[in-house]
PDB file of C-alpha atoms in Angstrom:
ATOM      1  CA  UNK E   1     128.404  46.590 -38.262  1.00 37.00           C
ATOM      2  CA  UNK E   2     125.990  48.839 -36.369  1.00 44.00           C
ATOM      3  CA  UNK E   3     123.377  50.850 -37.759  1.00 54.00           C
ATOM      4  CA  UNK E   4     124.853  54.684 -37.931  1.00 56.00           C
ATOM      5  CA  UNK E   5     123.252  57.240 -35.436  1.00 66.00           C
ATOM      6  CA  UNK E   6     120.586  59.199 -36.746  1.00 80.00           C
ATOM      7  CA  UNK E   7     121.935  62.201 -35.019  1.00 77.00           C
ATOM      8  CA  UNK E   8     122.063  65.419 -37.129  1.00 78.00           C
ATOM      9  CA  UNK E   9     125.657  67.395 -36.579  1.00 70.00           C
ATOM     10  CA  UNK E  10     125.500  70.791 -35.418  1.00 73.00           C
ATOM     11  CA  UNK E  11     126.152  72.046 -38.768  1.00 70.00           C
ATOM     12  CA  UNK E  12     122.805  70.234 -40.230  1.00 74.00           C
ATOM     13  CA  UNK E  13     120.951  71.995 -37.833  1.00 77.00           C
ATOM     14  CA  UNK E  14     122.394  75.358 -38.507  1.00 76.00           C
ATOM     15  CA  UNK E  15     120.798  75.196 -41.660  1.00 77.00           C
ATOM     16  CA  UNK E  16     117.850  75.853 -40.347  1.00 75.00           C
ATOM     17  CA  UNK E  17     118.689  78.299 -37.635  1.00 76.00           C
ATOM     18  CA  UNK E  18     117.674  80.583 -35.876  1.00 84.00           C
ATOM     19  CA  UNK E  19     115.680  77.803 -33.957  1.00 85.00           C
ATOM     20  CA  UNK E  20     113.196  79.310 -31.545  1.00 89.00           C
ATOM     21  CA  UNK E  21     113.320  78.227 -27.936  1.00 92.00           C
ATOM     22  CA  UNK E  22     109.726  76.520 -26.772  1.00 94.00           C
ATOM     23  CA  UNK E  23     107.261  78.718 -25.992  1.00 94.00           C
ATOM     24  CA  UNK E  24     104.777  78.905 -23.230  1.00 97.00           C
ATOM     25  CA  UNK E  25     101.618  77.126 -23.641  1.00 97.00           C
ATOM     26  CA  UNK E  26      98.601  79.174 -23.737  1.00 98.00           C
ATOM     27  CA  UNK E  27      95.129  78.118 -22.197  1.00 97.00           C
ATOM     28  CA  UNK E  28      93.783  77.495 -25.740  1.00 97.00           C
ATOM     29  CA  UNK E  29      96.419  75.073 -26.477  1.00 97.00           C
ATOM     30  CA  UNK E  30      96.098  73.194 -23.173  1.00 97.00           C
ATOM     31  CA  UNK E  31      92.220  73.175 -23.451  1.00 97.00           C
ATOM     32  CA  UNK E  32      92.578  71.825 -27.240  1.00 97.00           C
ATOM     33  CA  UNK E  33      94.977  69.233 -26.903  1.00 97.00           C
ATOM     34  CA  UNK E  34      93.085  66.452 -24.641  1.00 97.00           C
ATOM     35  CA  UNK E  35      90.168  67.408 -26.995  1.00 97.00           C
ATOM     36  CA  UNK E  36      92.310  66.663 -29.780  1.00 97.00           C
ATOM     37  CA  UNK E  37      93.590  63.395 -28.389  1.00 97.00           C
ATOM     38  CA  UNK E  38      89.559  62.454 -27.594  1.00 96.00           C
ATOM     39  CA  UNK E  39      88.751  63.089 -31.029  1.00 96.00           C
ATOM     40  CA  UNK E  40      91.236  60.563 -32.721  1.00 96.00           C
ATOM     41  CA  UNK E  41      90.290  58.190 -30.378  1.00 96.00           C
ATOM     42  CA  UNK E  42      92.337  58.316 -27.284  1.00 95.00           C
ATOM     43  CA  UNK E  43      89.943  58.935 -25.014  1.00 93.00           C
ATOM     44  CA  UNK E  44      91.055  57.776 -21.376  1.00 92.00           C
ATOM     45  CA  UNK E  45      94.149  55.795 -22.615  1.00 95.00           C
ATOM     46  CA  UNK E  46      97.526  55.731 -21.761  1.00 98.00           C
ATOM     47  CA  UNK E  47      99.803  58.467 -22.629  1.00 98.00           C
ATOM     48  CA  UNK E  48     103.681  58.715 -22.596  1.00 98.00           C
ATOM     49  CA  UNK E  49     104.409  62.194 -22.315  1.00 98.00           C
ATOM     50  CA  UNK E  50     108.144  63.396 -23.424  1.00 98.00           C
ATOM     51  CA  UNK E  51     109.367  67.004 -23.118  1.00 98.00           C
ATOM     52  CA  UNK E  52     112.716  69.078 -23.090  1.00 97.00           C
ATOM     53  CA  UNK E  53     114.411  70.363 -20.000  1.00 97.00           C
ATOM     54  CA  UNK E  54     113.387  74.106 -20.575  1.00 97.00           C
ATOM     55  CA  UNK E  55     111.131  75.681 -18.272  1.00 98.00           C
ATOM     56  CA  UNK E  56     108.436  76.327 -20.936  1.00 98.00           C
ATOM     57  CA  UNK E  57     108.445  72.409 -22.089  1.00 98.00           C
ATOM     58  CA  UNK E  58     108.571  71.135 -18.385  1.00 98.00           C
ATOM     59  CA  UNK E  59     105.471  73.375 -17.730  1.00 98.00           C
ATOM     60  CA  UNK E  60     103.890  72.483 -20.651  1.00 98.00           C
ATOM     61  CA  UNK E  61     104.215  68.749 -19.838  1.00 98.00           C
ATOM     62  CA  UNK E  62     103.165  68.860 -16.168  1.00 98.00           C
ATOM     63  CA  UNK E  63      99.611  70.687 -17.180  1.00 98.00           C
ATOM     64  CA  UNK E  64      98.964  68.511 -19.820  1.00 98.00           C
ATOM     65  CA  UNK E  65      99.459  65.414 -17.214  1.00 98.00           C
ATOM     66  CA  UNK E  66      97.222  67.523 -14.890  1.00 98.00           C
ATOM     67  CA  UNK E  67      94.491  68.051 -17.995  1.00 97.00           C
ATOM     68  CA  UNK E  68      94.672  64.298 -19.061  1.00 97.00           C
ATOM     69  CA  UNK E  69      94.522  62.647 -15.410  1.00 97.00           C
ATOM     70  CA  UNK E  70      91.566  64.751 -14.757  1.00 95.00           C
ATOM     71  CA  UNK E  71      89.597  63.716 -17.682  1.00 94.00           C
ATOM     72  CA  UNK E  72      90.301  59.862 -17.038  1.00 95.00           C
ATOM     73  CA  UNK E  73      93.388  59.252 -19.168  1.00 97.00           C
ATOM     74  CA  UNK E  74      96.471  57.495 -17.703  1.00 97.00           C
ATOM     75  CA  UNK E  75     100.096  58.745 -18.059  1.00 98.00           C
ATOM     76  CA  UNK E  76     102.325  55.608 -18.915  1.00 98.00           C
ATOM     77  CA  UNK E  77     105.912  57.655 -18.765  1.00 98.00           C
ATOM     78  CA  UNK E  78     107.289  61.214 -18.154  1.00 98.00           C
ATOM     79  CA  UNK E  79     110.258  61.340 -19.986  1.00 98.00           C
ATOM     80  CA  UNK E  80     112.524  64.446 -20.582  1.00 97.00           C
ATOM     81  CA  UNK E  81     115.687  64.800 -22.730  1.00 96.00           C
ATOM     82  CA  UNK E  82     118.535  67.697 -23.459  1.00 93.00           C
ATOM     83  CA  UNK E  83     118.534  69.428 -26.380  1.00 88.00           C
ATOM     84  CA  UNK E  84     121.957  67.969 -27.221  1.00 86.00           C
ATOM     85  CA  UNK E  85     122.992  64.310 -26.309  1.00 85.00           C
ATOM     86  CA  UNK E  86     125.400  61.796 -27.808  1.00 84.00           C
ATOM     87  CA  UNK E  87     122.228  59.694 -29.295  1.00 87.00           C
ATOM     88  CA  UNK E  88     118.885  60.112 -27.306  1.00 93.00           C
ATOM     89  CA  UNK E  89     118.428  56.345 -27.659  1.00 94.00           C
ATOM     90  CA  UNK E  90     118.177  55.785 -23.579  1.00 95.00           C
ATOM     91  CA  UNK E  91     115.266  58.648 -23.627  1.00 96.00           C
ATOM     92  CA  UNK E  92     113.643  56.744 -27.204  1.00 97.00           C
ATOM     93  CA  UNK E  93     113.379  53.803 -25.068  1.00 97.00           C
ATOM     94  CA  UNK E  94     111.849  54.838 -22.148  1.00 97.00           C
ATOM     95  CA  UNK E  95     109.273  56.796 -23.886  1.00 98.00           C
ATOM     96  CA  UNK E  96     108.524  53.826 -25.989  1.00 98.00           C
ATOM     97  CA  UNK E  97     108.541  50.807 -23.428  1.00 97.00           C
ATOM     98  CA  UNK E  98     105.174  51.599 -21.839  1.00 96.00           C
ATOM     99  CA  UNK E  99     103.706  50.919 -25.429  1.00 96.00           C
ATOM    100  CA  UNK E 100     101.522  53.717 -24.786  1.00 98.00           C
ATOM    101  CA  UNK E 101      98.083  54.631 -26.664  1.00 98.00           C
ATOM    102  CA  UNK E 102      99.715  57.748 -27.500  1.00 98.00           C
ATOM    103  CA  UNK E 103     102.371  60.358 -27.239  1.00 98.00           C
ATOM    104  CA  UNK E 104     102.435  63.670 -26.228  1.00 98.00           C
ATOM    105  CA  UNK E 105     105.328  66.373 -26.832  1.00 98.00           C
ATOM    106  CA  UNK E 106     106.455  69.651 -25.451  1.00 98.00           C
ATOM    107  CA  UNK E 107     110.069  70.518 -26.744  1.00 97.00           C
ATOM    108  CA  UNK E 108     111.971  73.076 -28.390  1.00 96.00           C
ATOM    109  CA  UNK E 109     112.003  72.225 -32.076  1.00 95.00           C
ATOM    110  CA  UNK E 110     115.488  71.729 -32.380  1.00 93.00           C
ATOM    111  CA  UNK E 111     115.512  69.193 -29.372  1.00 93.00           C
ATOM    112  CA  UNK E 112     112.654  67.488 -30.933  1.00 96.00           C
ATOM    113  CA  UNK E 113     114.329  67.043 -34.084  1.00 95.00           C
ATOM    114  CA  UNK E 114     116.903  64.687 -32.718  1.00 94.00           C
ATOM    115  CA  UNK E 115     114.506  62.949 -30.691  1.00 96.00           C
ATOM    116  CA  UNK E 116     111.994  62.112 -33.355  1.00 97.00           C
ATOM    117  CA  UNK E 117     114.656  61.123 -35.734  1.00 95.00           C
ATOM    118  CA  UNK E 118     116.116  58.839 -32.788  1.00 95.00           C
ATOM    119  CA  UNK E 119     112.202  57.481 -32.115  1.00 97.00           C
ATOM    120  CA  UNK E 120     111.789  56.818 -35.615  1.00 95.00           C
ATOM    121  CA  UNK E 121     114.861  55.178 -36.379  1.00 94.00           C
ATOM    122  CA  UNK E 122     115.199  52.920 -33.104  1.00 94.00           C
ATOM    123  CA  UNK E 123     111.717  52.386 -31.778  1.00 96.00           C
ATOM    124  CA  UNK E 124     108.206  51.313 -32.745  1.00 96.00           C
ATOM    125  CA  UNK E 125     107.647  54.935 -32.287  1.00 97.00           C
ATOM    126  CA  UNK E 126     104.457  55.927 -34.691  1.00 97.00           C
ATOM    127  CA  UNK E 127     104.050  59.707 -35.690  1.00 98.00           C
ATOM    128  CA  UNK E 128     100.543  59.586 -36.580  1.00 98.00           C
ATOM    129  CA  UNK E 129      99.992  58.494 -32.584  1.00 98.00           C
ATOM    130  CA  UNK E 130     101.996  61.641 -31.705  1.00 98.00           C
ATOM    131  CA  UNK E 131     100.669  65.114 -30.552  1.00 98.00           C
ATOM    132  CA  UNK E 132     102.478  68.103 -30.068  1.00 98.00           C
ATOM    133  CA  UNK E 133     102.085  71.443 -28.323  1.00 98.00           C
ATOM    134  CA  UNK E 134     102.692  74.410 -30.635  1.00 97.00           C
ATOM    135  CA  UNK E 135     106.652  74.380 -30.410  1.00 95.00           C
ATOM    136  CA  UNK E 136     106.570  71.020 -31.991  1.00 96.00           C
ATOM    137  CA  UNK E 137     104.445  72.320 -34.991  1.00 95.00           C
ATOM    138  CA  UNK E 138     107.226  74.149 -36.774  1.00 93.00           C
ATOM    139  CA  UNK E 139     108.122  73.432 -40.272  1.00 93.00           C
ATOM    140  CA  UNK E 140     111.735  73.983 -40.000  1.00 92.00           C
ATOM    141  CA  UNK E 141     111.691  71.056 -37.899  1.00 94.00           C
ATOM    142  CA  UNK E 142     109.554  68.699 -40.249  1.00 94.00           C
ATOM    143  CA  UNK E 143     112.137  69.222 -42.888  1.00 93.00           C
ATOM    144  CA  UNK E 144     115.178  68.826 -40.461  1.00 93.00           C
ATOM    145  CA  UNK E 145     114.045  65.817 -39.493  1.00 94.00           C
ATOM    146  CA  UNK E 146     114.080  64.236 -43.027  1.00 93.00           C
ATOM    147  CA  UNK E 147     111.499  62.365 -44.771  1.00 93.00           C
ATOM    148  CA  UNK E 148     108.717  60.783 -43.263  1.00 94.00           C
ATOM    149  CA  UNK E 149     109.913  61.007 -39.687  1.00 96.00           C
ATOM    150  CA  UNK E 150     107.168  63.280 -38.516  1.00 98.00           C
ATOM    151  CA  UNK E 151     104.716  62.485 -41.028  1.00 97.00           C
ATOM    152  CA  UNK E 152     100.894  62.238 -39.508  1.00 98.00           C
ATOM    153  CA  UNK E 153     102.020  63.922 -36.151  1.00 98.00           C
ATOM    154  CA  UNK E 154      99.316  65.923 -34.914  1.00 98.00           C
ATOM    155  CA  UNK E 155      99.229  69.279 -32.202  1.00 98.00           C
ATOM    156  CA  UNK E 156      97.879  72.267 -31.213  1.00 98.00           C
ATOM    157  CA  UNK E 157      98.951  75.933 -32.043  1.00 97.00           C
ATOM    158  CA  UNK E 158      98.921  78.751 -29.498  1.00 96.00           C
ATOM    159  CA  UNK E 159      95.201  79.984 -30.366  1.00 96.00           C
ATOM    160  CA  UNK E 160      94.038  76.530 -30.285  1.00 96.00           C
ATOM    161  CA  UNK E 161      94.075  75.654 -34.201  1.00 97.00           C
ATOM    162  CA  UNK E 162      94.824  72.157 -35.144  1.00 98.00           C
ATOM    163  CA  UNK E 163      98.032  71.384 -37.037  1.00 98.00           C
ATOM    164  CA  UNK E 164      98.822  68.301 -38.911  1.00 98.00           C
ATOM    165  CA  UNK E 165     102.023  67.215 -40.534  1.00 98.00           C
ATOM    166  CA  UNK E 166     101.171  65.993 -44.438  1.00 96.00           C
ATOM    167  CA  UNK E 167     103.625  65.011 -46.799  1.00 92.00           C
ATOM    168  CA  UNK E 168     106.266  66.990 -45.018  1.00 92.00           C
ATOM    169  CA  UNK E 169     104.036  70.172 -44.472  1.00 94.00           C
ATOM    170  CA  UNK E 170     102.755  71.383 -41.456  1.00 96.00           C
ATOM    171  CA  UNK E 171      99.065  72.417 -42.355  1.00 96.00           C
ATOM    172  CA  UNK E 172      96.744  74.000 -39.844  1.00 94.00           C
ATOM    173  CA  UNK E 173      92.984  73.652 -39.613  1.00 91.00           C
ATOM    174  CA  UNK E 174      90.328  74.073 -37.218  1.00 85.00           C
ATOM    175  CA  UNK E 175      89.160  70.656 -36.942  1.00 72.00           C
ATOM    176  CA  UNK E 176      91.159  67.177 -36.002  1.00 65.00           C
TER     177      UNK E 176
END
């Protein structure tokens, strides 16, 4: 018997509604995100870049790719996903197959919940090596994704502060 899909039913997601759309990235966010990866030991490494299909997520991903390449880093893969899908398994495998040093995510919270659950349940993805734009650091996403799914993930707020998922909470600070 195969393992059940980690996909959350729409009714389960509605418990956390209303879900915000992905927000356009800020200059401070874009400047801090590559610096955060470097501070965490990923300077010049390979990054798999995942993003939702909305305009704000696509733009943030493209801007990050340019900044990362400009600092000497490599983009191992760029993978997009829809907000709603049957399983997200194909996208999860494409995101993890190149075995990057780290992952960077730009997405609306609801789509990231579904994708992160698929990554955690079906691949060797590690949230501790995953960094996100402000939209992915939503506390509702952490709760909806489930216990341990996003623990250790880090990212940057729109004003350039660092957020980290710790024991089910999104904690903000000024440092890495």
